[in-house]
Amino acid sequence: MTDYDYRNIDDVIHSRVRLAIMSYLMTAKEADFTELKTALKVSDGNLSTHLTKLEGTGYVTQEKKFVGKKPQTSVQMTPEGEAAFKAYLEGLAAMIGPQQ
Amino acid sequence: MAQENLTQESAASDLALIREMMEAGKRRVAFNGTHLIIWGGVLMVGFFAQFLAVVGRLPDTVLGIWGPVLAVGWGLEFFLFRGKAGPSEKNLPILAHATSWLAVGLGTMIYFGISLAFGTFEPKAITLISTALIGSAFFVTAAMTGVKWLNVVTAGWWGLMAYVAHQATFDAEMLLVMAVATGLLLSLPGFLMRRLAPAGE
């Protein structure tokens, strides 16, 4: 065991789907809803629920726009989200310890 | 609480998921594979037509061959990508990728237009310019996406540039070499990049 205090782990990010969303956006920075749904292999409703939760904490923003005649929801990671994700990663690394 | 379920095993599993999704986020830049397929195809036809012109099978006119070829290329781009959003300035990998390919198109077209207008067009010069720019664009794309095999394509284009540079004359066979090169080093990577890209792009 390590000395890491697991109570510091961010509960919002610590969900499989939300963690996947944040990881994807960390490198892509911006993605549309359909692309995220395909990458994560989740349903519309499931993705929408998790995005709302992430948006509520200010980790992502959602922007609805029209591309041609089609509506498109664009999701972007905020600087707060990026900082929280990095802190989460550091927490995980500390949890695993130096052997990994 | 979710935190109480966090063990070293689950943390390692989370890290694996993070790594996988971050790689997927990087690879989304591969959506431009379709552009490569289009331009690889039309340029291959253009170089082959130019070869036929040089050996006397078609009328020998640079503008008569490349004008329609470029019109078909841009026409296909317009038809396939009309109404689709361009690269966002928020996504650095996609922006760098798109800008480097825009530089290829603009750099080559500027030389082509000016040299034709002033009667100074040199097939060897445009080949050197385009191979250097295309190799550089693949180099940028490889660096931004982390897709390592793209460096092999970069090496192919820069190797071709070196081959052309060392040739004393630019003969008809070079046009065949360029036709094959655009197929192998543009269209083929385009197909492979499309396979990497997330669906829906």
Coordinates of C-alpha atoms in Angstrom, one line a residue:
Chain A
M1 CA 0.0 0.0 0.0
T2 CA 1.0 3.6 -0.5
D3 CA 0.5 6.6 1.8
Y4 CA -1.8 8.3 -0.7
D5 CA -5.1 9.5 0.8
Y6 CA -7.7 8.2 -1.6
R7 CA -10.3 10.7 -0.2
N8 CA -8.5 13.3 -2.4
I9 CA -9.6 11.5 -5.6
D10 CA -12.1 13.6 -7.6
D11 CA -15.5 11.9 -7.5
V12 CA -16.7 13.6 -10.6
I13 CA -13.9 12.3 -12.8
H14 CA -13.8 8.9 -11.0
S15 CA -16.5 7.2 -13.1
R16 CA -15.5 5.0 -16.0
V17 CA -17.4 7.0 -18.6
R18 CA -16.5 10.5 -17.3
L19 CA -12.9 9.4 -17.0
A20 CA -13.0 8.2 -20.6
I21 CA -14.5 11.6 -21.7
M22 CA -11.9 13.6 -19.9
S23 CA -9.1 11.4 -21.2
Y24 CA -10.3 11.8 -24.8
L25 CA -10.8 15.5 -24.5
M26 CA -7.4 15.9 -22.8
T27 CA -5.7 15.2 -26.2
A28 CA -8.5 16.1 -28.6
K29 CA -9.4 19.3 -26.7
E30 CA -12.7 19.4 -28.6
A31 CA -15.0 16.7 -30.0
D32 CA -18.6 16.5 -31.2
F33 CA -21.2 14.5 -29.5
T34 CA -21.4 11.7 -32.1
E35 CA -17.6 11.3 -32.2
L36 CA -17.5 10.9 -28.4
K37 CA -20.4 8.5 -28.4
T38 CA -18.5 6.4 -31.0
A39 CA -15.2 6.6 -29.2
L40 CA -16.7 5.6 -25.9
K41 CA -19.2 3.1 -27.2
V42 CA -22.0 4.5 -25.0
S43 CA -25.7 5.4 -25.7
D44 CA -26.9 9.0 -26.3
G45 CA -28.6 9.2 -23.0
N46 CA -25.7 7.8 -21.0
L47 CA -23.2 10.2 -22.6
S48 CA -25.6 13.1 -22.2
T49 CA -26.0 12.4 -18.5
H50 CA -22.2 12.2 -17.9
L51 CA -21.6 15.4 -20.0
T52 CA -24.2 17.3 -18.0
K53 CA -22.4 16.2 -14.8
L54 CA -19.0 17.3 -16.1
E55 CA -20.5 20.6 -17.4
G56 CA -22.1 21.2 -14.0
T57 CA -18.7 21.1 -12.3
G58 CA -17.2 23.4 -15.0
Y59 CA -14.9 20.7 -16.4
V60 CA -16.3 20.8 -19.9
T61 CA -18.5 23.2 -21.9
Q62 CA -21.1 22.2 -24.5
E63 CA -21.9 24.3 -27.5
K64 CA -24.8 23.7 -29.8
K65 CA -24.4 24.9 -33.3
F66 CA -25.5 24.1 -36.9
V67 CA -23.1 22.7 -39.4
G68 CA -25.0 23.2 -42.7
K69 CA -28.6 22.2 -41.7
K70 CA -27.5 19.6 -39.1
P71 CA -27.4 20.4 -35.4
Q72 CA -24.1 19.5 -33.7
T73 CA -23.1 19.6 -30.1
S74 CA -19.4 20.4 -29.6
V75 CA -17.8 19.5 -26.3
Q76 CA -14.7 21.2 -25.1
M77 CA -12.5 20.8 -22.0
T78 CA -12.1 23.9 -19.8
P79 CA -8.9 24.9 -18.1
E80 CA -10.5 23.9 -14.8
G81 CA -11.2 20.5 -16.3
E82 CA -7.6 20.1 -17.5
A83 CA -6.3 21.0 -14.1
A84 CA -8.7 18.6 -12.3
F85 CA -7.7 15.8 -14.8
K86 CA -4.0 16.4 -14.1
A87 CA -4.6 16.3 -10.4
Y88 CA -6.6 13.1 -10.8
L89 CA -3.8 11.5 -12.8
E90 CA -1.3 12.5 -10.1
G91 CA -3.6 10.9 -7.5
L92 CA -3.8 7.7 -9.5
A93 CA 0.0 7.6 -9.9
A94 CA 0.5 8.1 -6.2
M95 CA -2.1 5.4 -5.5
I96 CA -0.2 2.9 -7.7
G97 CA 3.1 3.8 -6.2
P98 CA 6.6 4.0 -7.5
Q99 CA 6.7 0.3 -8.5
Q100 CA 4.6 0.8 -11.6
Chain B
M1 CA -18.3 6.5 -2.0
A2 CA -16.4 5.7 -5.3
Q3 CA -13.1 6.5 -3.6
E4 CA -13.5 3.7 -1.2
N5 CA -13.6 1.2 -4.1
L6 CA -10.3 2.5 -5.4
T7 CA -7.6 -0.1 -5.2
Q8 CA -4.2 -0.4 -6.8
E9 CA -5.7 -2.8 -9.3
S10 CA -8.6 -0.5 -10.2
A11 CA -6.1 2.5 -10.4
A12 CA -4.0 0.5 -12.8
S13 CA -7.1 -0.3 -14.9
D14 CA -8.1 3.4 -14.8
L15 CA -4.6 4.3 -16.1
A16 CA -5.0 1.8 -18.9
L17 CA -8.3 3.4 -19.9
I18 CA -6.9 6.9 -19.7
R19 CA -4.0 5.9 -22.0
E20 CA -6.3 4.2 -24.5
M21 CA -8.7 7.2 -24.6
M22 CA -5.9 9.8 -24.9
E23 CA -4.4 7.8 -27.8
A24 CA -7.9 7.8 -29.4
G25 CA -8.2 11.6 -28.9
K26 CA -4.8 12.0 -30.6
R27 CA -5.8 9.8 -33.5
R28 CA -8.9 11.8 -34.4
V29 CA -6.7 14.0 -36.5
A30 CA -6.6 11.1 -38.9
F31 CA -10.0 12.2 -40.4
N32 CA -8.2 14.0 -43.2
G33 CA -7.4 10.6 -44.8
T34 CA -10.1 11.2 -47.3
H35 CA -8.3 14.4 -48.6
L36 CA -5.2 12.3 -49.1
I37 CA -7.1 9.6 -51.0
I38 CA -8.7 12.3 -53.3
W39 CA -5.4 14.1 -54.0
G40 CA -3.4 11.0 -54.3
G41 CA -5.8 9.7 -57.0
V42 CA -6.1 12.9 -59.0
L43 CA -2.4 13.6 -58.9
M44 CA -1.6 10.1 -60.0
V45 CA -3.9 10.6 -63.0
G46 CA -2.3 14.0 -63.7
F47 CA 1.3 12.6 -63.6
F48 CA 0.3 9.7 -65.8
A49 CA -1.4 12.1 -68.3
Q50 CA 1.7 14.3 -68.3
F51 CA 3.8 11.2 -69.0
L52 CA 1.6 10.4 -72.0
A53 CA 1.9 14.0 -73.2
V54 CA 5.7 13.9 -72.9
V55 CA 5.9 10.6 -74.9
G56 CA 3.6 12.1 -77.6
R57 CA 0.3 10.2 -76.7
L58 CA -1.5 13.3 -75.6
P59 CA -1.2 17.0 -76.6
D60 CA 1.8 18.5 -74.7
T61 CA 0.1 21.2 -72.6
V62 CA 0.9 21.7 -68.9
L63 CA -2.2 23.8 -68.3
G64 CA -4.4 21.6 -70.4
I65 CA -3.6 18.6 -68.2
W66 CA -3.2 20.1 -64.8
G67 CA -6.0 22.6 -65.0
P68 CA -8.7 19.9 -65.3
V69 CA -6.8 17.7 -62.7
L70 CA -6.8 20.5 -60.1
A71 CA -10.4 21.4 -60.9
V72 CA -11.5 17.8 -60.3
G73 CA -9.5 17.7 -57.0
W74 CA -11.0 20.9 -55.7
G75 CA -14.4 20.0 -57.1
L76 CA -14.4 16.6 -55.1
E77 CA -13.2 18.5 -52.0
F78 CA -16.1 20.9 -52.3
F79 CA -18.6 18.1 -53.0
L80 CA -17.5 15.8 -50.2
F81 CA -16.9 18.4 -47.5
R82 CA -19.6 21.0 -48.2
G83 CA -21.4 22.0 -45.1
K84 CA -18.9 20.4 -42.8
A85 CA -17.1 22.4 -40.1
G86 CA -13.5 23.3 -40.6
P87 CA -10.8 22.7 -38.1
S88 CA -11.3 24.5 -34.8
E89 CA -8.6 26.7 -33.4
K90 CA -9.2 25.0 -30.1
N91 CA -7.8 21.7 -31.3
L92 CA -4.1 22.1 -31.8
P93 CA -3.4 18.7 -33.4
I94 CA -6.1 19.2 -36.0
L95 CA -5.2 22.8 -36.6
A96 CA -1.5 22.0 -37.1
H97 CA -2.4 19.1 -39.4
A98 CA -4.8 21.1 -41.5
T99 CA -2.5 24.1 -41.7
S100 CA 0.5 22.0 -42.8
W101 CA -1.6 20.5 -45.6
L102 CA -2.9 23.9 -46.5
A103 CA 0.7 25.0 -46.8
V104 CA 1.3 22.1 -49.2
G105 CA -1.6 23.2 -51.4
L106 CA -0.8 26.9 -51.3
G107 CA 2.9 26.6 -51.8
T108 CA 2.6 24.3 -54.8
M109 CA -0.2 26.4 -56.4
I110 CA 1.6 29.7 -55.9
Y111 CA 4.7 28.3 -57.7
F112 CA 2.5 26.7 -60.4
G113 CA 0.6 29.9 -61.1
I114 CA 3.5 32.3 -61.1
S115 CA 5.8 30.2 -63.1
L116 CA 3.2 29.5 -65.7
A117 CA 2.3 33.2 -65.9
F118 CA 5.9 34.2 -66.4
G119 CA 6.9 31.2 -68.6
T120 CA 9.4 29.9 -66.1
F121 CA 7.7 26.7 -65.1
E122 CA 10.2 23.9 -64.3
P123 CA 8.8 20.3 -63.7
K124 CA 11.9 19.6 -61.5
A125 CA 11.3 22.7 -59.3
I126 CA 7.6 21.9 -58.7
T127 CA 8.5 18.3 -57.9
L128 CA 11.1 19.4 -55.4
I129 CA 8.8 21.9 -53.8
S130 CA 5.8 19.5 -53.5
T131 CA 7.8 16.5 -52.3
A132 CA 9.5 18.7 -49.6
L133 CA 6.2 20.2 -48.5
I134 CA 4.3 16.9 -48.5
G135 CA 7.0 15.2 -46.5
S136 CA 7.0 18.1 -44.0
A137 CA 3.2 17.8 -43.7
F138 CA 3.4 14.1 -42.9
F139 CA 6.2 14.9 -40.4
V140 CA 3.9 17.4 -38.6
T141 CA 1.0 15.0 -38.7
A142 CA 3.1 12.2 -37.3
A143 CA 4.3 14.4 -34.5
M144 CA 0.8 15.7 -33.6
T145 CA -0.9 12.4 -33.7
G146 CA 1.8 10.1 -32.4
V147 CA 1.0 7.7 -35.3
K148 CA 4.6 6.5 -35.8
W149 CA 4.2 4.8 -39.2
L150 CA 3.6 8.2 -40.7
N151 CA 7.3 8.9 -40.3
V152 CA 7.9 6.1 -42.8
V153 CA 5.8 8.1 -45.3
T154 CA 7.7 11.2 -44.4
A155 CA 10.9 9.4 -45.2
G156 CA 9.4 8.2 -48.5
W157 CA 8.6 11.8 -49.6
W158 CA 11.9 13.2 -48.5
G159 CA 13.7 10.3 -50.1
L160 CA 11.9 11.0 -53.3
M161 CA 12.9 14.7 -53.0
A162 CA 16.6 13.6 -52.6
Y163 CA 16.3 11.3 -55.6
V164 CA 14.8 14.1 -57.8
A165 CA 17.4 16.6 -56.6
H166 CA 20.3 14.3 -57.5
Q167 CA 19.0 13.7 -61.1
A168 CA 20.7 15.9 -63.7
T169 CA 17.6 15.9 -65.9
F170 CA 13.9 15.5 -65.3
D171 CA 12.8 13.0 -67.9
A172 CA 9.5 11.2 -68.7
E173 CA 10.3 8.3 -66.4
M174 CA 10.3 10.7 -63.4
L175 CA 6.6 11.4 -64.2
L176 CA 5.9 7.7 -63.9
V177 CA 7.8 7.6 -60.6
M178 CA 5.7 10.5 -59.3
A179 CA 2.5 8.8 -60.4
V180 CA 3.4 5.7 -58.4
A181 CA 4.6 7.8 -55.5
T182 CA 1.3 9.7 -55.2
G183 CA -0.5 6.4 -55.2
L184 CA 1.7 4.8 -52.6
L185 CA 2.6 7.8 -50.5
L186 CA -0.6 9.7 -50.5
S187 CA -3.6 7.5 -51.3
L188 CA -2.4 4.5 -49.4
P189 CA -1.7 6.4 -46.2
G190 CA -5.1 8.1 -46.7
F191 CA -6.8 4.7 -46.6
L192 CA -4.8 3.7 -43.5
M193 CA -5.6 6.9 -41.7
R194 CA -9.3 6.5 -42.4
R195 CA -9.2 3.2 -40.7
L196 CA -7.7 4.8 -37.6
A197 CA -10.2 7.6 -37.5
P198 CA -13.2 7.5 -35.2
A199 CA -16.5 6.7 -37.1
G200 CA -18.7 9.7 -37.8
E201 CA -15.9 11.9 -39.0

